[in-house]
Coordinates of C-alpha atoms and ligand atoms in Angstrom, one line a residue:
N1 CA 30.2 -11.9 13.9
A2 CA 28.3 -8.8 14.5
D3 CA 25.3 -9.8 12.6
L4 CA 24.7 -13.0 14.6
A5 CA 25.4 -11.1 17.8
L6 CA 22.5 -8.7 16.9
H7 CA 20.2 -11.4 15.7
S8 CA 20.5 -13.5 18.8
A9 CA 20.5 -10.5 21.2
K10 CA 18.3 -11.4 24.1
T11 CA 16.4 -8.7 25.7
S12 CA 16.6 -8.4 29.4
G13 CA 13.4 -8.6 31.5
R14 CA 11.0 -9.8 28.9
G15 CA 12.5 -13.3 28.7
S16 CA 12.0 -13.6 25.0
Y17 CA 14.0 -13.0 21.9
A18 CA 13.4 -9.5 20.5
F19 CA 15.1 -8.4 17.3
Y20 CA 15.4 -4.9 18.5
D21 CA 15.4 -3.4 21.8
P22 CA 15.0 0.6 21.6
E23 CA 16.5 1.3 24.8
R24 CA 19.6 -0.7 24.3
D25 CA 20.2 -0.2 20.7
Y26 CA 19.6 3.5 20.5
E27 CA 22.9 4.1 22.3
S28 CA 25.0 1.4 20.5
G29 CA 26.7 0.9 17.2
R30 CA 24.1 -1.4 16.2
V31 CA 21.8 1.4 15.2
K32 CA 23.8 1.5 11.8
R33 CA 23.0 -2.2 11.4
L34 CA 19.4 -1.7 12.0
D35 CA 19.3 1.3 9.6
A36 CA 20.6 -1.0 6.9
D37 CA 18.2 -3.8 8.0
L38 CA 15.1 -1.5 7.5
K39 CA 16.4 -0.3 4.1
L40 CA 16.9 -3.9 3.0
A41 CA 13.5 -5.0 4.3
L42 CA 11.9 -2.2 2.2
K43 CA 13.9 -3.2 -0.8
K44 CA 13.1 -6.9 -0.3
K45 CA 9.5 -6.2 0.4
Q46 CA 9.4 -7.8 3.8
F47 CA 6.8 -5.7 5.3
E48 CA 3.1 -6.8 5.1
L49 CA -0.2 -5.5 6.2
H50 CA -2.7 -7.4 8.4
Y51 CA -6.1 -6.4 8.8
Q52 CA -8.3 -6.3 11.9
P53 CA -12.1 -5.7 11.4
I54 CA -13.9 -2.7 13.0
V55 CA -17.3 -3.7 13.7
D56 CA -20.4 -1.4 13.8
I57 CA -22.4 -2.8 16.8
R58 CA -25.6 -0.9 15.9
A59 CA -25.8 -2.2 12.3
N60 CA -24.1 -5.4 13.3
R61 CA -21.8 -5.4 10.4
V62 CA -18.0 -4.8 9.5
N63 CA -17.5 -1.0 9.0
G64 CA -13.8 -1.4 7.9
F65 CA -10.4 -2.9 8.6
E66 CA -7.4 -1.2 10.3
A67 CA -4.2 -1.9 8.6
L68 CA -1.5 -3.2 11.1
I69 CA 2.0 -3.5 9.7
R70 CA 4.3 -6.6 10.3
W71 CA 7.9 -7.3 9.3
R72 CA 8.3 -10.9 7.9
H73 CA 12.0 -11.2 8.6
P74 CA 13.8 -13.9 6.9
E75 CA 15.6 -15.3 10.1
R76 CA 13.5 -13.9 12.9
G77 CA 9.9 -14.6 11.4
M78 CA 7.2 -12.1 12.1
I79 CA 8.2 -9.0 13.9
S80 CA 5.5 -6.7 15.4
P81 CA 5.4 -3.1 14.8
G82 CA 6.1 -2.2 18.5
D83 CA 9.5 -3.9 17.9
F84 CA 10.6 -1.9 15.0
I85 CA 8.4 1.3 14.5
P86 CA 10.4 3.2 17.1
F87 CA 13.5 2.5 15.2
A88 CA 11.9 3.4 11.8
E89 CA 11.0 6.6 13.5
A90 CA 14.3 7.5 14.8
S91 CA 16.1 6.7 11.6
G92 CA 13.6 8.4 9.4
W93 CA 12.7 5.2 7.4
I94 CA 9.1 5.5 8.7
V95 CA 8.5 8.0 5.9
E96 CA 9.1 5.4 3.2
I97 CA 7.5 2.6 5.4
G98 CA 4.6 4.8 5.9
N99 CA 4.1 5.7 2.5
W100 CA 4.4 2.0 1.4
A101 CA 1.7 1.2 4.1
L102 CA -0.6 3.9 2.6
T103 CA -0.2 2.8 -0.8
R104 CA -0.7 -0.8 0.0
A105 CA -3.7 -0.4 2.1
C106 CA -5.4 1.8 -0.4
K107 CA -4.7 -0.7 -3.1
D108 CA -6.1 -3.6 -1.0
A109 CA -9.1 -1.7 0.0
A110 CA -10.0 -0.7 -3.5
A111 CA -10.7 -4.5 -4.1
W112 CA -13.1 -4.7 -1.1
P113 CA -16.8 -4.2 -1.0
A114 CA -17.7 -0.4 -1.5
E115 CA -19.1 -0.2 2.1
I116 CA -15.9 -1.3 3.7
K117 CA -13.2 1.3 4.8
V118 CA -9.6 1.1 5.6
A119 CA -7.7 2.8 8.5
V120 CA -4.1 3.6 8.4
N121 CA -1.9 4.5 11.2
L122 CA 0.4 7.5 10.8
S123 CA 3.4 8.4 12.8
S124 CA 4.2 12.0 13.9
V125 CA 7.4 11.8 12.1
Q126 CA 5.3 11.7 8.7
F127 CA 4.0 14.9 9.6
E128 CA 7.4 16.4 10.0
K129 CA 9.4 14.9 7.2
G130 CA 8.4 14.0 3.7
D131 CA 5.3 15.0 1.7
L132 CA 2.4 13.4 3.7
Y133 CA -0.3 15.3 1.6
G134 CA 1.3 14.1 -1.6
A135 CA 1.7 10.6 -0.4
V136 CA -2.0 10.2 0.6
T137 CA -3.4 11.8 -2.6
G138 CA -1.0 9.7 -4.5
A139 CA -2.1 6.5 -2.8
L140 CA -5.8 7.4 -3.5
S141 CA -5.4 8.2 -7.2
A142 CA -3.1 5.1 -7.8
S143 CA -5.6 2.8 -6.3
G144 CA -8.8 4.5 -7.3
L145 CA -10.0 4.2 -3.8
P146 CA -12.5 7.1 -3.0
A147 CA -11.2 9.4 -0.1
G148 CA -14.4 8.6 1.9
R149 CA -13.1 5.1 2.4
L150 CA -9.9 6.1 3.9
E151 CA -9.4 6.7 7.6
L152 CA -6.2 8.0 9.0
E153 CA -5.4 7.2 12.8
I154 CA -3.1 9.6 14.6
T155 CA -2.0 9.8 18.2
E156 CA -1.6 12.8 20.4
S157 CA 2.2 12.8 19.5
V158 CA 1.2 14.2 16.1
L159 CA -0.5 17.2 17.9
L160 CA 2.1 17.5 20.9
R161 CA 3.9 20.1 19.1
D162 CA 0.8 22.2 18.2
H163 CA 2.4 23.2 15.0
P164 CA 0.2 25.3 12.8
K165 CA 1.5 23.4 9.8
T166 CA 0.2 20.1 11.2
H167 CA -3.4 21.6 11.7
D168 CA -3.4 22.9 8.2
L169 CA -2.4 19.6 6.8
L170 CA -5.0 17.6 8.9
H171 CA -7.6 20.1 7.8
R172 CA -6.7 19.8 4.1
L173 CA -6.8 15.8 4.4
R174 CA -10.1 16.0 6.0
A175 CA -11.4 18.4 3.2
L176 CA -10.6 15.6 0.8
G177 CA -13.3 13.4 2.6
I178 CA -10.8 11.4 4.6
K179 CA -11.9 10.7 8.2
I180 CA -9.4 11.6 10.8
L181 CA -9.2 9.3 14.1
L182 CA -7.7 9.9 17.4
D183 CA -6.1 6.7 18.4
D184 CA -5.5 5.4 22.0
F185 CA -7.7 8.2 23.3
G186 CA -7.5 8.6 27.2
T187 CA -3.9 7.8 27.5
A188 CA -2.3 11.2 26.9
Y189 CA -1.6 14.0 29.2
G190 CA -4.0 16.6 28.0
A191 CA -6.1 14.5 25.7
L192 CA -9.1 16.7 26.2
S193 CA -7.4 19.7 25.0
Y194 CA -6.6 17.9 21.6
L195 CA -10.4 17.6 21.2
R196 CA -10.4 21.5 21.2
S197 CA -7.7 21.9 18.7
F198 CA -8.9 19.6 15.9
P199 CA -12.2 18.2 14.9
F200 CA -11.6 14.6 14.9
D201 CA -14.4 12.3 13.3
K202 CA -13.7 9.5 15.7
L203 CA -12.2 8.7 19.0
K204 CA -10.6 5.2 19.6
I205 CA -11.0 4.5 23.2
D206 CA -7.6 2.9 24.5
R207 CA -7.5 -0.8 25.1
S208 CA -6.6 -0.2 28.7
F209 CA -10.0 0.9 29.7
V210 CA -11.5 -2.1 28.2
R211 CA -8.9 -4.6 29.2
D212 CA -9.2 -3.9 33.0
F213 CA -12.9 -4.3 32.9
G214 CA -13.9 -7.0 35.3
T215 CA -10.5 -7.3 36.9
P216 CA -9.4 -6.0 40.3
N217 CA -7.7 -3.2 38.4
E218 CA -11.0 -2.2 37.1
R219 CA -11.4 1.3 38.7
D220 CA -14.5 2.5 37.1
C221 CA -13.7 1.4 33.6
A222 CA -17.4 1.3 32.6
A223 CA -17.9 4.9 33.9
I224 CA -14.9 6.2 32.1
V225 CA -15.8 4.5 28.7
Q226 CA -19.4 5.8 29.0
S227 CA -18.2 9.4 29.7
I228 CA -15.9 9.3 26.8
A229 CA -18.7 8.1 24.5
E230 CA -21.1 10.9 25.7
L231 CA -18.5 13.5 25.3
A232 CA -17.7 12.1 21.7
K233 CA -21.4 12.2 21.0
R234 CA -21.8 15.8 22.0
L235 CA -18.8 16.8 19.8
H236 CA -20.3 14.9 17.0
M237 CA -17.7 12.1 16.9
T238 CA -18.2 8.4 17.0
T239 CA -16.4 6.0 19.4
V240 CA -14.5 3.0 18.6
A241 CA -13.6 0.6 21.8
E242 CA -10.4 -1.0 21.1
G243 CA -9.3 -4.4 22.6
V244 CA -12.6 -6.1 23.1
E245 CA -11.8 -9.7 23.9
T246 CA -14.9 -11.1 25.9
A247 CA -18.7 -11.0 25.6
D248 CA -18.7 -9.1 29.0
Q249 CA -16.4 -6.4 27.6
L250 CA -18.6 -6.2 24.5
A251 CA -21.7 -5.7 26.6
M252 CA -19.9 -3.0 28.8
V253 CA -18.8 -0.9 25.7
A254 CA -22.2 -1.4 24.0
N255 CA -24.0 -0.2 27.2
A256 CA -21.6 2.6 27.5
G257 CA -22.8 3.8 24.0
C258 CA -19.8 2.9 21.8
E259 CA -20.8 2.7 18.2
E260 CA -17.8 0.4 17.0
V261 CA -15.8 -2.2 18.4
Q262 CA -12.4 -3.7 17.5
G263 CA -10.8 -6.7 19.3
F264 CA -10.0 -10.4 19.4
Y265 CA -13.6 -11.0 20.4
F266 CA -14.5 -10.4 16.7
S267 CA -11.2 -11.2 15.1
K268 CA -7.3 -10.9 15.3
P269 CA -5.6 -9.0 12.4
V270 CA -5.6 -11.2 9.5
P271 CA -3.7 -11.4 6.2
V272 CA -5.4 -9.6 3.2
G273 CA -6.4 -13.1 1.7
E274 CA -8.9 -13.6 4.6
I275 CA -10.8 -10.4 4.4
A276 CA -14.0 -11.9 2.8
A277 CA -13.8 -14.9 5.3
T278 CA -13.5 -12.5 8.3
V279 CA -16.6 -10.5 7.1
S280 CA -18.7 -13.6 7.0
R281 CA -17.3 -14.9 10.4
V282 CA -18.2 -11.6 12.1
R283 CA -21.7 -12.0 10.4
Q284 CA -22.0 -15.5 11.9
I285 CA -20.9 -14.2 15.3
F286 CA -23.9 -11.6 15.2
S287 CA -26.5 -14.3 13.9
R288 CA -25.4 -16.6 16.8
T289 CA -25.7 -13.8 19.4
L290 CA -29.2 -12.8 18.0
E291 CA -30.3 -16.6 18.1
N292 CA -29.2 -16.9 21.6
S293 CA -31.0 -13.8 22.7
A294 CA -34.2 -14.7 20.9
Ligands
C2E301 P1 -3.0 0.6 17.3 O1 -3.1 1.5 16.2 O2 -3.6 1.1 18.7 O3 -3.5 -0.9 17.0 C1 -4.1 -1.8 17.8 C2 -3.1 -2.8 18.4 O4 -3.9 -3.6 19.3 C3 -2.7 -3.8 17.3 O5 -1.4 -4.3 17.8 C4 -3.8 -4.9 17.4 O6 -3.2 -6.1 17.0 C5 -4.0 -4.9 18.9 N1 -5.2 -5.5 19.4 C6 -6.5 -5.3 18.7 N2 -7.5 -5.9 19.4 C7 -6.9 -6.5 20.5 C8 -7.3 -7.2 21.6 O7 -8.5 -7.6 21.7 N3 -6.5 -7.6 22.6 C9 -5.2 -7.4 22.5 N4 -4.4 -7.9 23.4 N5 -4.7 -6.6 21.5 C10 -5.5 -6.1 20.5 P2 -0.2 -4.4 16.7 O8 -0.6 -4.8 15.4 O9 1.0 -5.0 17.4 O10 0.1 -2.9 16.6 C11 0.7 -2.1 17.6 C12 0.8 -0.6 17.3 O11 1.9 -0.3 16.2 C13 -0.5 0.0 16.6 O12 -1.4 0.3 17.8 C14 0.0 1.3 16.0 O13 0.3 2.2 16.9 C15 1.4 0.8 15.5 N6 1.3 0.6 14.1 C16 0.8 -0.6 13.4 N7 1.0 -0.5 12.1 C17 1.6 0.7 11.8 C18 1.9 1.4 10.6 O14 1.6 0.9 9.5 N8 2.5 2.6 10.8 C19 2.6 3.2 12.0 N9 3.3 4.4 12.1 N10 2.2 2.6 13.2 C20 1.8 1.4 13.2
MG302 MG1 -4.5 2.5 15.3
MG303 MG1 -5.1 2.3 19.1
MG304 MG1 -2.7 1.2 20.7

């Protein structure tokens, strides 16, 4: 049975079951099956968004939440985006999945306190296929969410082609009052040139610079994070440090001048029902820290 064969396919190397393995499946006939699975997942509403707080460490409060997609598969359980987004991009389903995520995130955020924003990840494929501008404005008007509370996260792959249409689209989205963020900053070849080609509102410093802090792989992480934060400041952008897990890492990125922090130190991504509890949990973390330092 081909289905069972796919469902129990074991990935080599990682030693764990993975539903999809891009390298293996792209070349095989299984692609067709994956395609059908994604289509069904959309139809059966098997996708969900989890939310991770983005914390302002100057004001000591939650600034917003990043929407992170998961696939609740009936047999395989929760599948992380890294295991299906590449397929959704290759097959084109990312356009529909991405539109769903935009709509869902705007609706969810419209019910949150007015000072809390929502950040949505976009794939480069959404810039090439489909009507991204229409999807964004449609999600805003359907939810009633003010544009100023929506942030869009893109990676360098969006700008890779340096297509005039892409720049035009980004400028039009920004003109609505939406903030444009450059995700995973520091990992791309030519990352600095992207800062010249588009006026981003925020840089998200890649997790790798934070993760290796204090380990033998450190190699000047603090200096690099500080330089990025200074550069961002000069270009009138704020910085978000991703992947902060420990108090030491938090101190490092705070000293480096990062304004915002995202990471397991404050919270893992949570289901939408836990937004309010997460906001108060972050508040407790701050009051505890202040007590300790008093
Ligand atoms: P990203 O946008 O850079 O999101 C941050 C990732 O880092 C998330 O993984 C998050 O759970 C993880 N993370 C956050 N803090 C920590 C930490 O302290 N330690 C560790 N170890 N990890 C941390 P996740 O949810 O697996 O998402 C992975 C990537 O999938 C995202 O990276 C994003 O590129 C993509 N993605 C997620 N949702 C969507 C979506 O709706 N559309 C598109 N196109 N891509 C998405
Ligand atoms: Mg992101
Ligand atoms: Mg990121
Ligand atoms: Mg990342």
